[in-house]
């Protein structure tokens, strides 16, 4: 009886004393730092504000910059005819910190094309750009009634 009990204890001791080798997948910066909302890179909206949310490790500083392209050239910017990078003007910049559940911030848009750049203050993590075309319904209806507003010969 003692021999069986001793044999079982030795087997259990051997099983629990063998160290387990664990392999972890390399942690990808892209999966740790993401903008979740909005999903699309380009979208049109009639809402004055938009929610930017995502995930990042707690305490990460995140800079959200809002750029707008004021159309003084008559090129009639749209989602299909975006301004060049040099045509954008920085409208606002906000620094926030990521919490336990990630981050979220409501951003106010200006009429026309808005470019929102989310920068994670971490080396090696690329910034994320989202483009919004904010329009007023009244102006859209007017543009549909008068197509010359939409298309310029310039």
PDB file of C-alpha atoms in Angstrom:
ATOM      1  CA  UNK A   1       0.000   0.000   0.000  1.00  0.00           C
ATOM      2  CA  UNK A   2       2.805   2.419   0.927  1.00  0.00           C
ATOM      3  CA  UNK A   3       4.577   1.630  -2.337  1.00  0.00           C
ATOM      4  CA  UNK A   4       1.473   2.563  -4.393  1.00  0.00           C
ATOM      5  CA  UNK A   5       0.966   5.773  -2.428  1.00  0.00           C
ATOM      6  CA  UNK A   6       4.651   6.677  -2.788  1.00  0.00           C
ATOM      7  CA  UNK A   7       4.525   5.938  -6.537  1.00  0.00           C
ATOM      8  CA  UNK A   8       1.449   8.165  -6.993  1.00  0.00           C
ATOM      9  CA  UNK A   9       3.072  10.993  -5.010  1.00  0.00           C
ATOM     10  CA  UNK A  10       6.247  10.731  -7.086  1.00  0.00           C
ATOM     11  CA  UNK A  11       4.249  10.862 -10.329  1.00  0.00           C
ATOM     12  CA  UNK A  12       2.286  13.891  -9.109  1.00  0.00           C
ATOM     13  CA  UNK A  13       5.483  15.575  -7.932  1.00  0.00           C
ATOM     14  CA  UNK A  14       7.100  14.932 -11.308  1.00  0.00           C
ATOM     15  CA  UNK A  15       4.105  16.306 -13.199  1.00  0.00           C
ATOM     16  CA  UNK A  16       3.882  19.498 -11.141  1.00  0.00           C
ATOM     17  CA  UNK A  17       7.623  20.078 -10.882  1.00  0.00           C
ATOM     18  CA  UNK A  18       8.279  20.009 -14.620  1.00  0.00           C
ATOM     19  CA  UNK A  19       8.430  23.625 -15.608  1.00  0.00           C
ATOM     20  CA  UNK A  20       6.103  24.667 -18.315  1.00  0.00           C
ATOM     21  CA  UNK A  21       7.585  26.505 -21.242  1.00  0.00           C
ATOM     22  CA  UNK A  22       5.340  29.289 -22.366  1.00  0.00           C
ATOM     23  CA  UNK A  23       5.525  31.027 -25.676  1.00  0.00           C
ATOM     24  CA  UNK A  24       3.927  34.376 -26.130  1.00  0.00           C
ATOM     25  CA  UNK A  25       3.029  35.902 -29.401  1.00  0.00           C
ATOM     26  CA  UNK A  26       4.982  39.025 -30.077  1.00  0.00           C
ATOM     27  CA  UNK A  27       2.880  41.944 -28.977  1.00  0.00           C
ATOM     28  CA  UNK A  28       2.099  43.933 -32.056  1.00  0.00           C
ATOM     29  CA  UNK A  29       1.975  47.705 -31.558  1.00  0.00           C
ATOM     30  CA  UNK A  30      -0.835  47.854 -34.087  1.00  0.00           C
ATOM     31  CA  UNK A  31      -3.092  45.734 -31.898  1.00  0.00           C
ATOM     32  CA  UNK A  32      -2.308  47.708 -28.741  1.00  0.00           C
ATOM     33  CA  UNK A  33      -2.818  51.153 -30.298  1.00  0.00           C
ATOM     34  CA  UNK A  34      -5.963  51.467 -32.381  1.00  0.00           C
ATOM     35  CA  UNK A  35      -8.660  53.901 -33.369  1.00  0.00           C
ATOM     36  CA  UNK A  36     -11.853  51.859 -33.219  1.00  0.00           C
ATOM     37  CA  UNK A  37     -14.501  54.504 -33.863  1.00  0.00           C
ATOM     38  CA  UNK A  38     -15.009  55.565 -36.596  1.00  0.00           C
ATOM     39  CA  UNK A  39     -14.259  52.415 -38.551  1.00  0.00           C
ATOM     40  CA  UNK A  40     -14.081  54.046 -41.991  1.00  0.00           C
ATOM     41  CA  UNK A  41     -11.177  56.243 -43.037  1.00  0.00           C
ATOM     42  CA  UNK A  42     -13.463  58.493 -45.118  1.00  0.00           C
ATOM     43  CA  UNK A  43     -17.056  59.436 -44.377  1.00  0.00           C
ATOM     44  CA  UNK A  44     -19.630  62.165 -44.858  1.00  0.00           C
ATOM     45  CA  UNK A  45     -21.778  63.365 -41.998  1.00  0.00           C
ATOM     46  CA  UNK A  46     -24.412  65.953 -41.244  1.00  0.00           C
ATOM     47  CA  UNK A  47     -23.614  65.804 -37.523  1.00  0.00           C
ATOM     48  CA  UNK A  48     -21.595  68.667 -36.050  1.00  0.00           C
ATOM     49  CA  UNK A  49     -19.614  66.364 -33.749  1.00  0.00           C
ATOM     50  CA  UNK A  50     -17.962  62.996 -34.160  1.00  0.00           C
ATOM     51  CA  UNK A  51     -16.722  60.521 -31.557  1.00  0.00           C
ATOM     52  CA  UNK A  52     -13.116  59.353 -31.814  1.00  0.00           C
ATOM     53  CA  UNK A  53     -12.412  56.348 -29.605  1.00  0.00           C
ATOM     54  CA  UNK A  54      -9.922  53.555 -29.427  1.00  0.00           C
ATOM     55  CA  UNK A  55      -7.598  51.556 -27.305  1.00  0.00           C
ATOM     56  CA  UNK A  56      -4.155  52.152 -25.911  1.00  0.00           C
ATOM     57  CA  UNK A  57      -2.400  51.068 -22.724  1.00  0.00           C
ATOM     58  CA  UNK A  58      -3.551  52.994 -19.676  1.00  0.00           C
ATOM     59  CA  UNK A  59      -1.739  56.300 -19.212  1.00  0.00           C
ATOM     60  CA  UNK A  60      -0.727  56.697 -22.873  1.00  0.00           C
ATOM     61  CA  UNK A  61      -0.789  60.317 -24.032  1.00  0.00           C
ATOM     62  CA  UNK A  62      -2.817  60.730 -27.196  1.00  0.00           C
ATOM     63  CA  UNK A  63      -2.847  63.882 -29.309  1.00  0.00           C
ATOM     64  CA  UNK A  64      -5.930  64.505 -31.456  1.00  0.00           C
ATOM     65  CA  UNK A  65      -5.447  67.181 -34.108  1.00  0.00           C
ATOM     66  CA  UNK A  66      -8.268  68.556 -36.255  1.00  0.00           C
ATOM     67  CA  UNK A  67      -7.454  70.102 -39.626  1.00  0.00           C
ATOM     68  CA  UNK A  68      -9.867  71.803 -42.020  1.00  0.00           C
ATOM     69  CA  UNK A  69      -9.473  72.855 -45.621  1.00  0.00           C
ATOM     70  CA  UNK A  70     -11.209  76.118 -46.283  1.00  0.00           C
ATOM     71  CA  UNK A  71     -12.081  76.245 -49.950  1.00  0.00           C
ATOM     72  CA  UNK A  72     -10.998  79.703 -51.088  1.00  0.00           C
ATOM     73  CA  UNK A  73      -9.853  78.383 -54.462  1.00  0.00           C
ATOM     74  CA  UNK A  74     -13.250  77.315 -55.773  1.00  0.00           C
ATOM     75  CA  UNK A  75     -12.106  73.713 -56.183  1.00  0.00           C
ATOM     76  CA  UNK A  76     -15.164  72.445 -54.291  1.00  0.00           C
ATOM     77  CA  UNK A  77     -13.499  69.896 -52.064  1.00  0.00           C
ATOM     78  CA  UNK A  78     -15.343  66.659 -51.355  1.00  0.00           C
ATOM     79  CA  UNK A  79     -14.537  63.065 -50.422  1.00  0.00           C
ATOM     80  CA  UNK A  80     -13.766  62.378 -54.080  1.00  0.00           C
ATOM     81  CA  UNK A  81     -11.783  65.601 -54.489  1.00  0.00           C
ATOM     82  CA  UNK A  82      -9.691  65.938 -51.328  1.00  0.00           C
ATOM     83  CA  UNK A  83      -7.406  68.887 -50.669  1.00  0.00           C
ATOM     84  CA  UNK A  84      -3.648  68.527 -50.773  1.00  0.00           C
ATOM     85  CA  UNK A  85      -1.861  68.210 -47.430  1.00  0.00           C
ATOM     86  CA  UNK A  86      -0.632  71.808 -47.609  1.00  0.00           C
ATOM     87  CA  UNK A  87      -4.224  73.092 -48.007  1.00  0.00           C
ATOM     88  CA  UNK A  88      -5.206  71.932 -44.521  1.00  0.00           C
ATOM     89  CA  UNK A  89      -5.082  74.330 -41.583  1.00  0.00           C
ATOM     90  CA  UNK A  90      -4.752  73.180 -37.971  1.00  0.00           C
ATOM     91  CA  UNK A  91      -7.996  74.115 -36.212  1.00  0.00           C
ATOM     92  CA  UNK A  92      -7.521  72.472 -32.823  1.00  0.00           C
ATOM     93  CA  UNK A  93      -5.274  70.119 -30.919  1.00  0.00           C
ATOM     94  CA  UNK A  94      -6.193  68.212 -27.790  1.00  0.00           C
ATOM     95  CA  UNK A  95      -4.049  65.968 -25.580  1.00  0.00           C
ATOM     96  CA  UNK A  96      -5.812  63.236 -23.633  1.00  0.00           C
ATOM     97  CA  UNK A  97      -4.716  60.197 -21.623  1.00  0.00           C
ATOM     98  CA  UNK A  98      -5.892  56.669 -22.186  1.00  0.00           C
ATOM     99  CA  UNK A  99      -7.772  55.092 -19.298  1.00  0.00           C
ATOM    100  CA  UNK A 100      -8.412  51.497 -18.316  1.00  0.00           C
ATOM    101  CA  UNK A 101     -11.077  51.138 -21.020  1.00  0.00           C
ATOM    102  CA  UNK A 102      -9.123  53.012 -23.712  1.00  0.00           C
ATOM    103  CA  UNK A 103      -9.841  56.550 -24.855  1.00  0.00           C
ATOM    104  CA  UNK A 104     -12.658  58.573 -26.329  1.00  0.00           C
ATOM    105  CA  UNK A 105     -13.174  62.179 -27.289  1.00  0.00           C
ATOM    106  CA  UNK A 106     -15.945  64.091 -29.020  1.00  0.00           C
ATOM    107  CA  UNK A 107     -14.593  66.325 -31.783  1.00  0.00           C
ATOM    108  CA  UNK A 108     -16.383  69.303 -33.290  1.00  0.00           C
ATOM    109  CA  UNK A 109     -16.261  69.547 -37.088  1.00  0.00           C
ATOM    110  CA  UNK A 110     -16.228  72.568 -39.367  1.00  0.00           C
ATOM    111  CA  UNK A 111     -18.171  72.735 -42.651  1.00  0.00           C
ATOM    112  CA  UNK A 112     -16.283  71.033 -45.439  1.00  0.00           C
ATOM    113  CA  UNK A 113     -13.433  68.552 -45.324  1.00  0.00           C
ATOM    114  CA  UNK A 114     -12.010  67.791 -41.873  1.00  0.00           C
ATOM    115  CA  UNK A 115      -8.920  65.674 -41.320  1.00  0.00           C
ATOM    116  CA  UNK A 116      -8.521  64.228 -37.838  1.00  0.00           C
ATOM    117  CA  UNK A 117      -5.074  62.931 -36.929  1.00  0.00           C
ATOM    118  CA  UNK A 118      -4.681  60.720 -33.859  1.00  0.00           C
ATOM    119  CA  UNK A 119      -1.088  60.532 -32.625  1.00  0.00           C
ATOM    120  CA  UNK A 120      -0.054  58.060 -29.960  1.00  0.00           C
ATOM    121  CA  UNK A 121       2.894  59.542 -28.082  1.00  0.00           C
ATOM    122  CA  UNK A 122       4.875  56.294 -28.491  1.00  0.00           C
ATOM    123  CA  UNK A 123       7.905  55.692 -30.710  1.00  0.00           C
ATOM    124  CA  UNK A 124       7.220  53.349 -33.609  1.00  0.00           C
ATOM    125  CA  UNK A 125       3.445  53.723 -33.499  1.00  0.00           C
ATOM    126  CA  UNK A 126       2.102  55.435 -36.617  1.00  0.00           C
ATOM    127  CA  UNK A 127      -0.520  58.145 -36.452  1.00  0.00           C
ATOM    128  CA  UNK A 128      -4.043  57.467 -37.722  1.00  0.00           C
ATOM    129  CA  UNK A 129      -5.907  59.788 -40.101  1.00  0.00           C
ATOM    130  CA  UNK A 130      -9.666  59.977 -40.553  1.00  0.00           C
ATOM    131  CA  UNK A 131     -11.356  62.255 -43.098  1.00  0.00           C
ATOM    132  CA  UNK A 132     -14.857  63.641 -42.542  1.00  0.00           C
ATOM    133  CA  UNK A 133     -16.881  65.722 -44.928  1.00  0.00           C
ATOM    134  CA  UNK A 134     -19.288  67.736 -42.787  1.00  0.00           C
ATOM    135  CA  UNK A 135     -22.215  69.223 -44.671  1.00  0.00           C
ATOM    136  CA  UNK A 136     -25.464  70.954 -43.859  1.00  0.00           C
ATOM    137  CA  UNK A 137     -28.603  69.419 -45.339  1.00  0.00           C
ATOM    138  CA  UNK A 138     -29.844  72.779 -46.629  1.00  0.00           C
ATOM    139  CA  UNK A 139     -26.633  73.319 -48.611  1.00  0.00           C
ATOM    140  CA  UNK A 140     -26.758  69.780 -50.000  1.00  0.00           C
ATOM    141  CA  UNK A 141     -30.331  70.297 -51.222  1.00  0.00           C
ATOM    142  CA  UNK A 142     -29.330  73.626 -52.771  1.00  0.00           C
ATOM    143  CA  UNK A 143     -26.390  71.963 -54.512  1.00  0.00           C
ATOM    144  CA  UNK A 144     -28.680  69.272 -55.924  1.00  0.00           C
ATOM    145  CA  UNK A 145     -31.036  71.927 -57.279  1.00  0.00           C
ATOM    146  CA  UNK A 146     -28.178  73.917 -58.789  1.00  0.00           C
ATOM    147  CA  UNK A 147     -25.497  71.531 -60.169  1.00  0.00           C
ATOM    148  CA  UNK A 148     -23.214  74.428 -61.125  1.00  0.00           C
ATOM    149  CA  UNK A 149     -22.409  74.739 -57.406  1.00  0.00           C
ATOM    150  CA  UNK A 150     -21.027  71.195 -57.371  1.00  0.00           C
ATOM    151  CA  UNK A 151     -18.922  71.359 -60.496  1.00  0.00           C
ATOM    152  CA  UNK A 152     -16.524  74.130 -61.172  1.00  0.00           C
ATOM    153  CA  UNK A 153     -14.774  74.712 -64.491  1.00  0.00           C
ATOM    154  CA  UNK A 154     -11.546  75.678 -62.649  1.00  0.00           C
TER     155      UNK A 154
END
